PDB file of N, CA and C in Angstrom:
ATOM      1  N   UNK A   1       0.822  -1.192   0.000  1.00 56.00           N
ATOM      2  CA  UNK A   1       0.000   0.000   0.000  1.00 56.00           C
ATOM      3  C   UNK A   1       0.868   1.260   0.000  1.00 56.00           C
ATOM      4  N   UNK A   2       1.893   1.088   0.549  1.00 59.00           N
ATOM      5  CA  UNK A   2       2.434   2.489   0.939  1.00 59.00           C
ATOM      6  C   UNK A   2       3.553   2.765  -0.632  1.00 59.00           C
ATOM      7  N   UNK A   3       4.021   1.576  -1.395  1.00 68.00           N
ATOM      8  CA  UNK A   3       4.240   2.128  -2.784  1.00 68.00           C
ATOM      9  C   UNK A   3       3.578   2.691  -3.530  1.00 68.00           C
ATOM     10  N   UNK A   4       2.074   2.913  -3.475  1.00 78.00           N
ATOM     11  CA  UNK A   4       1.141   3.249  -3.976  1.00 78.00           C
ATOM     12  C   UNK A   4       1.137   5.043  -4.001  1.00 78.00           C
ATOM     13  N   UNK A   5       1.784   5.112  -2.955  1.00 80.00           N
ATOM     14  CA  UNK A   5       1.662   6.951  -2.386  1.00 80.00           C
ATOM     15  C   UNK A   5       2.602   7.887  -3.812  1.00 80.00           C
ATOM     16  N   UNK A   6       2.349   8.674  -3.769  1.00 84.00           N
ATOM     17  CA  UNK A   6       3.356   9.172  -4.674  1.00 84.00           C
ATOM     18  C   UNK A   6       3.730   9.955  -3.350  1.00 84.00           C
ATOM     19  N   UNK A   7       5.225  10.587  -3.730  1.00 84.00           N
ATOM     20  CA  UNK A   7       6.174  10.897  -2.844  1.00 84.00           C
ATOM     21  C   UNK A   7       6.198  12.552  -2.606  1.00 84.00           C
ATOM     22  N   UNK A   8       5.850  12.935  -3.944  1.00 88.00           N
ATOM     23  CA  UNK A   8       5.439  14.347  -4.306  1.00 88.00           C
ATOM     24  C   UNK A   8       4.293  14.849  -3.354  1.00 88.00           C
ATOM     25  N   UNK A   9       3.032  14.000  -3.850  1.00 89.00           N
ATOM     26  CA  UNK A   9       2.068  14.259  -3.145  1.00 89.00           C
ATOM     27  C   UNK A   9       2.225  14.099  -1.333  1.00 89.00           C
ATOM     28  N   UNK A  10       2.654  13.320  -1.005  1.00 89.00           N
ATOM     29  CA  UNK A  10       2.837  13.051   0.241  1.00 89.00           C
ATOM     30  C   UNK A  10       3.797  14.155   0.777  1.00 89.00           C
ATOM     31  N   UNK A  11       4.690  14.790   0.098  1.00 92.00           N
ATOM     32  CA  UNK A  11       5.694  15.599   0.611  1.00 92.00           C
ATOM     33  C   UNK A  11       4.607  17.111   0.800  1.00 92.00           C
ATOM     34  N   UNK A  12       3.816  17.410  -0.239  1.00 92.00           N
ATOM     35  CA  UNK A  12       3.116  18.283  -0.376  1.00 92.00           C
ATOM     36  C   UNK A  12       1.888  18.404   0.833  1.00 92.00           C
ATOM     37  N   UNK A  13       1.258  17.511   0.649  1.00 92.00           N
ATOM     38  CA  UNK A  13       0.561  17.239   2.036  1.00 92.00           C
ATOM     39  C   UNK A  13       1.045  17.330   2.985  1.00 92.00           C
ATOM     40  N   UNK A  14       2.306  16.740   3.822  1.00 94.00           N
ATOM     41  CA  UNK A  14       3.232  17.107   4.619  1.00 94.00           C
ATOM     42  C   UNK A  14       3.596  18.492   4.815  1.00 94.00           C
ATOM     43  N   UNK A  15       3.791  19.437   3.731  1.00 95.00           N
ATOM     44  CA  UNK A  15       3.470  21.012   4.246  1.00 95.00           C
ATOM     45  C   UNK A  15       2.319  21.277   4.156  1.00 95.00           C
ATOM     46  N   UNK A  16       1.480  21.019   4.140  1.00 95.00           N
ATOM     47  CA  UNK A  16       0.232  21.954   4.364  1.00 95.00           C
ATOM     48  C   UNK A  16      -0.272  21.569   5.532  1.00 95.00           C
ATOM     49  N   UNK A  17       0.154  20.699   6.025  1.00 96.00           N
ATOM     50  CA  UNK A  17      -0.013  20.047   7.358  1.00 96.00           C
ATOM     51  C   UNK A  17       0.287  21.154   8.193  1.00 96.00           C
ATOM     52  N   UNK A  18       1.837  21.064   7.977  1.00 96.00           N
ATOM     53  CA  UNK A  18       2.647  22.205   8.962  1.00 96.00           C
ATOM     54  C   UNK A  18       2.311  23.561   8.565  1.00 96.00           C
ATOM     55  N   UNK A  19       1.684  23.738   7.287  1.00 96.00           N
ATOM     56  CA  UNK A  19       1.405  25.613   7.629  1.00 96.00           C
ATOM     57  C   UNK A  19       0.066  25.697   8.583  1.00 96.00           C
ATOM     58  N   UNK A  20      -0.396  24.650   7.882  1.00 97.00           N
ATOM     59  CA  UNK A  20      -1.966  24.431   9.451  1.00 97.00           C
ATOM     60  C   UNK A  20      -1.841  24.851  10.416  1.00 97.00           C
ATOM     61  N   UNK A  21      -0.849  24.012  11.227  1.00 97.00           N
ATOM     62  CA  UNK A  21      -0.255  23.905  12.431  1.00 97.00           C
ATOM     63  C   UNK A  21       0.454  25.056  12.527  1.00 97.00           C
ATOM     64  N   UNK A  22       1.694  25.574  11.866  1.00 97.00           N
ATOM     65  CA  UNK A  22       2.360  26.803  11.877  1.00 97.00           C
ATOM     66  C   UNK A  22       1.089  28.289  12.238  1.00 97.00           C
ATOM     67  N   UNK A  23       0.138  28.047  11.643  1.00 97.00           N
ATOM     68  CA  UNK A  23      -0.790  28.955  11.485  1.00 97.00           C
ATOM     69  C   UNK A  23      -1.854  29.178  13.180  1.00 97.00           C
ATOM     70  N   UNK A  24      -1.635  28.017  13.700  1.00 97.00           N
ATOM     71  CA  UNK A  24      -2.870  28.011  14.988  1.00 97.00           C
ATOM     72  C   UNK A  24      -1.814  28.575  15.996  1.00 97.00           C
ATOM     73  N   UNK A  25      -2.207  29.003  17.248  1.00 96.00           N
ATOM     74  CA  UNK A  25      -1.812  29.662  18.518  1.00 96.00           C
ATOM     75  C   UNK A  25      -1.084  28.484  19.146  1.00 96.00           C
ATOM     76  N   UNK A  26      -0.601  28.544  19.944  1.00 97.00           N
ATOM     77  CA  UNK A  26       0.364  27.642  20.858  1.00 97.00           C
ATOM     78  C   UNK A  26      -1.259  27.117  21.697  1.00 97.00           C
ATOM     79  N   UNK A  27      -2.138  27.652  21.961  1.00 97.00           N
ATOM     80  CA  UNK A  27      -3.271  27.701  22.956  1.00 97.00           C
ATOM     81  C   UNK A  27      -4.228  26.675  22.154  1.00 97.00           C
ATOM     82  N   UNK A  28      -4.582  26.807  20.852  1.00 96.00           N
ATOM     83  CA  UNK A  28      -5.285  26.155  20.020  1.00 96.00           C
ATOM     84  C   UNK A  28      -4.504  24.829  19.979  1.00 96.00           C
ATOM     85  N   UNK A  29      -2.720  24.770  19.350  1.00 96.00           N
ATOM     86  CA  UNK A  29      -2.739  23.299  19.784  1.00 96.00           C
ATOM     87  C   UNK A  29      -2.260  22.471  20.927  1.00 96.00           C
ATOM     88  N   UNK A  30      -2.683  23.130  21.771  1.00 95.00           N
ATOM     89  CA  UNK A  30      -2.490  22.275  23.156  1.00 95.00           C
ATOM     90  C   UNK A  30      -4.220  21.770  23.094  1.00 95.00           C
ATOM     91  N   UNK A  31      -5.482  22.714  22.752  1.00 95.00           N
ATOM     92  CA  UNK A  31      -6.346  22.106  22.958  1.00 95.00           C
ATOM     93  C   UNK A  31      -7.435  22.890  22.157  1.00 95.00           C
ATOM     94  N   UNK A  32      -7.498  21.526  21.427  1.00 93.00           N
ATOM     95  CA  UNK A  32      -8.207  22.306  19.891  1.00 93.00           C
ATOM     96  C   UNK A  32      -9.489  21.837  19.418  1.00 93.00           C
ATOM     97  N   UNK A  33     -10.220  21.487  20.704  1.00 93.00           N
ATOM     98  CA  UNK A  33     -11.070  21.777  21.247  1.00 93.00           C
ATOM     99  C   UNK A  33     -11.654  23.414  21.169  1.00 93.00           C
ATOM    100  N   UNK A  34     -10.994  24.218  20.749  1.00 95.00           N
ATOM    101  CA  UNK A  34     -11.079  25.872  20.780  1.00 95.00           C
ATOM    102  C   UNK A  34     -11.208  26.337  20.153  1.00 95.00           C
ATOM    103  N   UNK A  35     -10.806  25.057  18.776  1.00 95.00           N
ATOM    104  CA  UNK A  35     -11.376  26.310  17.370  1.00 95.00           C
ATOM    105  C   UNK A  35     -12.883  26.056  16.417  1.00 95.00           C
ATOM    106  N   UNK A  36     -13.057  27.179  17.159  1.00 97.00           N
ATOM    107  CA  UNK A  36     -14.531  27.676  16.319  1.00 97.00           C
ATOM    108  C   UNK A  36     -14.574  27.375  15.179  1.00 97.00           C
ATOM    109  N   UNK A  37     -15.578  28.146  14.324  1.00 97.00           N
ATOM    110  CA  UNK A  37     -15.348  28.106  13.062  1.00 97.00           C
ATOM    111  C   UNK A  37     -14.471  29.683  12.642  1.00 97.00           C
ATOM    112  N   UNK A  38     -14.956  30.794  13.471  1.00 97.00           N
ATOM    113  CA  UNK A  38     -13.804  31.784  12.807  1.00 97.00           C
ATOM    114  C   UNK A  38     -12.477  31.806  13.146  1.00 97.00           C
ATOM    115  N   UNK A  39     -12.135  30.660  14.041  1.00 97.00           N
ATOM    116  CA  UNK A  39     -10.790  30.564  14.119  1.00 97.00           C
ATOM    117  C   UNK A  39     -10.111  29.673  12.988  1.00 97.00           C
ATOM    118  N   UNK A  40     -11.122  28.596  12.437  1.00 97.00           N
ATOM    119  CA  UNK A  40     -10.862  27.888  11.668  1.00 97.00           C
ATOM    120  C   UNK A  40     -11.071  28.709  10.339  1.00 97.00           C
ATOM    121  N   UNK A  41     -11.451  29.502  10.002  1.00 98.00           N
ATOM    122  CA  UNK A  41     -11.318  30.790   9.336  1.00 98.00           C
ATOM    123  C   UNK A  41     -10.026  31.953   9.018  1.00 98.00           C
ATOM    124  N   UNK A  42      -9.379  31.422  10.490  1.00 97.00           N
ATOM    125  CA  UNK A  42      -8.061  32.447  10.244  1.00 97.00           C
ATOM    126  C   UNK A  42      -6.785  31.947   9.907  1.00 97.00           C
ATOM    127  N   UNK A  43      -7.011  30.447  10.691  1.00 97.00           N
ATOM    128  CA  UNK A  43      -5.937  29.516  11.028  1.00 97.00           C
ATOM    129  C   UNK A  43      -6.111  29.002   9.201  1.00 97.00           C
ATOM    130  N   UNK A  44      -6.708  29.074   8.228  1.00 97.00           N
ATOM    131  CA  UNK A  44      -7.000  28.786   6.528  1.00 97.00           C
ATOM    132  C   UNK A  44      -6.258  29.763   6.042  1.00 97.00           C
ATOM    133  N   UNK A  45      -6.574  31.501   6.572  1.00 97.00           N
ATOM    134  CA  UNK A  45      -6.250  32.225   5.671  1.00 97.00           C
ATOM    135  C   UNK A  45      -4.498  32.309   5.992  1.00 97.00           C
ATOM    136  N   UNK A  46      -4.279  32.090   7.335  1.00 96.00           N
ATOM    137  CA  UNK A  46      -2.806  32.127   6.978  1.00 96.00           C
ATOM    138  C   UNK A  46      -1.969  31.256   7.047  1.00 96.00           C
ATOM    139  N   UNK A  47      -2.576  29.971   6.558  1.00 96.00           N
ATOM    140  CA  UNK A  47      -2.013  28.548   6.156  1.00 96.00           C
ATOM    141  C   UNK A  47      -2.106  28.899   4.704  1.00 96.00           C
ATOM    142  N   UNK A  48      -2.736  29.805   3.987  1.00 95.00           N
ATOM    143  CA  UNK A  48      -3.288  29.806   2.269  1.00 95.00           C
ATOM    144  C   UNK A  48      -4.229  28.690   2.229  1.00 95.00           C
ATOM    145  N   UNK A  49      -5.029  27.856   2.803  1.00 95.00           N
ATOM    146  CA  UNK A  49      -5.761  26.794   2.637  1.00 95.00           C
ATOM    147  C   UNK A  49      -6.612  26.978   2.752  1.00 95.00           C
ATOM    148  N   UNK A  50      -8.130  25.945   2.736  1.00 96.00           N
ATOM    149  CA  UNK A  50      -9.124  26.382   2.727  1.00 96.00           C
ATOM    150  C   UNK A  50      -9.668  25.888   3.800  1.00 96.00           C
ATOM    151  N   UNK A  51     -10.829  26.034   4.541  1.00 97.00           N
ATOM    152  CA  UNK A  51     -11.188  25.777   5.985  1.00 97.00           C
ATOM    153  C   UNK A  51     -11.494  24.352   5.908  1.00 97.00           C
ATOM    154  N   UNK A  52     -11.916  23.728   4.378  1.00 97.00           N
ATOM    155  CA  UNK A  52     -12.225  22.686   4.502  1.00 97.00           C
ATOM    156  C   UNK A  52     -11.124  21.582   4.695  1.00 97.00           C
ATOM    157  N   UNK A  53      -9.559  21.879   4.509  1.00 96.00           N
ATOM    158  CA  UNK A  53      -8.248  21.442   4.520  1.00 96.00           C
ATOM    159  C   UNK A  53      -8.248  21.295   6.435  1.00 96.00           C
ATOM    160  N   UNK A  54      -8.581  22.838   7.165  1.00 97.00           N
ATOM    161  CA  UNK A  54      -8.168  22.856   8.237  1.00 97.00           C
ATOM    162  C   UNK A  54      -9.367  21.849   9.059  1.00 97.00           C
ATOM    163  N   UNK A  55     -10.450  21.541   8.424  1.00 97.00           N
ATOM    164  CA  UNK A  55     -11.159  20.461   9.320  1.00 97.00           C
ATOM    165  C   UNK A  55     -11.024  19.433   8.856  1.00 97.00           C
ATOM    166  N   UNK A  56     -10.272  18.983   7.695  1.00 96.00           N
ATOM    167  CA  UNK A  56      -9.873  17.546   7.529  1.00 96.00           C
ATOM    168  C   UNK A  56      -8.973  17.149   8.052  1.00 96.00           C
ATOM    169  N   UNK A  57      -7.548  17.925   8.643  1.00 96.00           N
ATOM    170  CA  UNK A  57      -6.935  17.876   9.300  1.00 96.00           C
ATOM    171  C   UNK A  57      -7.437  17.780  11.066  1.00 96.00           C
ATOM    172  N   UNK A  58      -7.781  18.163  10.795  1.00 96.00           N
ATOM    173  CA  UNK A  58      -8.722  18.190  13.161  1.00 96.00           C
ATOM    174  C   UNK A  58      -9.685  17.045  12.786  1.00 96.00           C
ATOM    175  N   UNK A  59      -9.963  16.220  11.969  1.00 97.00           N
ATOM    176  CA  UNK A  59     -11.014  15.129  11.726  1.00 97.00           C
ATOM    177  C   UNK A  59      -9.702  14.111  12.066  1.00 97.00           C
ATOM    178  N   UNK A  60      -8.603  13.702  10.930  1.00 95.00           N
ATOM    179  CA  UNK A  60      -7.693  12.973  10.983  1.00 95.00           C
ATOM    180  C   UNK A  60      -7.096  13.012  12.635  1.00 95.00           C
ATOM    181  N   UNK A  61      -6.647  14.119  13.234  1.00 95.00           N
ATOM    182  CA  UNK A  61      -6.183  14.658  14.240  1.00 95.00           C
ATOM    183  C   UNK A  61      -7.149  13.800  15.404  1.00 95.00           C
ATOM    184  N   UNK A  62      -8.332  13.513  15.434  1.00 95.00           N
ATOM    185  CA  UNK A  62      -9.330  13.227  16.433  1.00 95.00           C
ATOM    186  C   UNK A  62      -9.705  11.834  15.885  1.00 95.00           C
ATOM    187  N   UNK A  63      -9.564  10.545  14.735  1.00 95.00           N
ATOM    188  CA  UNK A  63      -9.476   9.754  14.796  1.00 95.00           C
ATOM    189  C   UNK A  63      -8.420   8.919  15.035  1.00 95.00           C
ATOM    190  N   UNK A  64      -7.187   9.751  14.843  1.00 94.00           N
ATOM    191  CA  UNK A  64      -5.575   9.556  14.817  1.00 94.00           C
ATOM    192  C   UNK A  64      -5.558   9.449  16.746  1.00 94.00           C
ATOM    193  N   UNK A  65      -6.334  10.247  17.649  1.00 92.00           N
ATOM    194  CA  UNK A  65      -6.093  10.116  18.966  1.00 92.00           C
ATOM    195  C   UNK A  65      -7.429   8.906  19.305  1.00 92.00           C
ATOM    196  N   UNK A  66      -8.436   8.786  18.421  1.00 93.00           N
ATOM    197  CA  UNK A  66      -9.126   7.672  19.106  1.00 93.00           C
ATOM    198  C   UNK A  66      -8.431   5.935  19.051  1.00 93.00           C
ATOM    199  N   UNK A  67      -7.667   6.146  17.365  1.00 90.00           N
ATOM    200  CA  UNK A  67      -6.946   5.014  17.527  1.00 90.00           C
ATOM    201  C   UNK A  67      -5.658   4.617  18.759  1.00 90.00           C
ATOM    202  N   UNK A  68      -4.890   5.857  19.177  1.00 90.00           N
ATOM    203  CA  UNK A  68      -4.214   5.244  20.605  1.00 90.00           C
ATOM    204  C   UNK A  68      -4.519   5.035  21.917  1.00 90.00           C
ATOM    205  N   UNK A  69      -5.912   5.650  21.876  1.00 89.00           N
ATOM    206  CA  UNK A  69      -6.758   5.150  23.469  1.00 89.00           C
ATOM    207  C   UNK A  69      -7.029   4.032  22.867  1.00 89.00           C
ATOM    208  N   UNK A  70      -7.333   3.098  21.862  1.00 86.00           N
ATOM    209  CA  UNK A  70      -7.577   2.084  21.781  1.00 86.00           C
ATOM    210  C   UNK A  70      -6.713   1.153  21.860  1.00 86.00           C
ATOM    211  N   UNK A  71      -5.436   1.345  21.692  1.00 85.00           N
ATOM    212  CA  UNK A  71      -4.384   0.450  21.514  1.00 85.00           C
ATOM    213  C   UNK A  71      -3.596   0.773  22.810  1.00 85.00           C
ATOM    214  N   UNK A  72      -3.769   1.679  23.473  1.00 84.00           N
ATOM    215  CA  UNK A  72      -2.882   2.145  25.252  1.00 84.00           C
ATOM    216  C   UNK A  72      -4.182   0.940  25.907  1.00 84.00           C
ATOM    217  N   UNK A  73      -5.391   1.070  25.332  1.00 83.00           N
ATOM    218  CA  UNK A  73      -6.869   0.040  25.552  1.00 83.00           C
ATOM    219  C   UNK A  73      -6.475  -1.065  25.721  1.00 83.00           C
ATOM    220  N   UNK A  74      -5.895  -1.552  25.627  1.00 79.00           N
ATOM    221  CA  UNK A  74      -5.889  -3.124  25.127  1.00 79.00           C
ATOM    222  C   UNK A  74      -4.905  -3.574  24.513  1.00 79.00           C
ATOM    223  N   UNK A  75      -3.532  -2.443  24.822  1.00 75.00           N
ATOM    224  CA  UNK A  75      -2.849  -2.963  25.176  1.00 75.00           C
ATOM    225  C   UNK A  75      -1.808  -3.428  23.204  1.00 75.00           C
ATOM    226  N   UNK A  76      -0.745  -3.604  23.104  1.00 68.00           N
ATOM    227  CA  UNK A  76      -0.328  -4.367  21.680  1.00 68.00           C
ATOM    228  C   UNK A  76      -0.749  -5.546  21.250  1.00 68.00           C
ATOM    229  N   UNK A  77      -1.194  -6.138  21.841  1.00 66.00           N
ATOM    230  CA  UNK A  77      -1.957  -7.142  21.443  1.00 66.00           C
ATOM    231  C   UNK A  77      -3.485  -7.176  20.778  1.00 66.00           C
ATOM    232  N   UNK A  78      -4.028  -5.985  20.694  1.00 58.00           N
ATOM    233  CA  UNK A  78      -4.889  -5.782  20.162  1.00 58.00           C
ATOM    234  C   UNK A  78      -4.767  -4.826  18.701  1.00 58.00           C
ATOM    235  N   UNK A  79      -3.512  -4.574  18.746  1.00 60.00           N
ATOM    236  CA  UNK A  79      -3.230  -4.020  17.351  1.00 60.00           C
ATOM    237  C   UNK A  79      -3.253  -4.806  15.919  1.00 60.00           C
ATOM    238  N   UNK A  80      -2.718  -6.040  16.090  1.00 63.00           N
ATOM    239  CA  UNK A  80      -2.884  -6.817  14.852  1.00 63.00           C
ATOM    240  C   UNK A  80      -4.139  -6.690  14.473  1.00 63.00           C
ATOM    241  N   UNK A  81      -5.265  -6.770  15.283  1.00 62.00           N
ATOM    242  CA  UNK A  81      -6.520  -7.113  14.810  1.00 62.00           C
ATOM    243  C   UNK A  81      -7.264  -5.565  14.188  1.00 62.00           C
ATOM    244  N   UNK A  82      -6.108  -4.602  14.516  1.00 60.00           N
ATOM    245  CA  UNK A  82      -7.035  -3.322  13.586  1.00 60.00           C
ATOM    246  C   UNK A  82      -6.358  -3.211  12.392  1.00 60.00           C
ATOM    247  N   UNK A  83      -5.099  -4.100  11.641  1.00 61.00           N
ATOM    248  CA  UNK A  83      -4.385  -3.916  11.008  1.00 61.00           C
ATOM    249  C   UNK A  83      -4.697  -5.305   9.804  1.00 61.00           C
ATOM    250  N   UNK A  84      -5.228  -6.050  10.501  1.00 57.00           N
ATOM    251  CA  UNK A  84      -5.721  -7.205   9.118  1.00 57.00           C
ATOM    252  C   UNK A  84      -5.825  -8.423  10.037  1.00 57.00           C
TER     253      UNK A  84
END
């Protein structure tokens, strides 16, 4: 699966990640839980992205933390079974 990625794209995604992030308050990412929608409004305009970038990112961000309460859950032994 992971030959599948192009390297370009993945590198590219990889910054827009970080202007995201570059773009929010030290306060927003400790707990980001905080951003509204006009913060998610500001934290777009000075990433250059669009708000819909900055909530696909806090979507990934919030299934990306449900998968390690599940696996701190139950431990490594329950990882094979989310993996195939």
């Amino acid at each position: 699966m992971a030959r599948q990625i192009n390297p370009q794209d993945a590198e590219k995604q990889l910054k827009l990640t970080e202007a995201i992030i570059s773009s929010m308050t030290k306060e927003e990412r400790r707990k980001p839980d905080l951003l509204n929608a006009s913060r998610r409004r500001r934290i777009a305009s000075g990433s250059g992205t669009e708000v819909q970038e900055v909530n696909r990112l806090m979507k990934q961000f919030r299934e990306t933390q449900k998968l390690f309460k599940t696996i701190k859950k139950s431990g490594m032994r329950g990882l094979p079974r989310m993996f195939g």
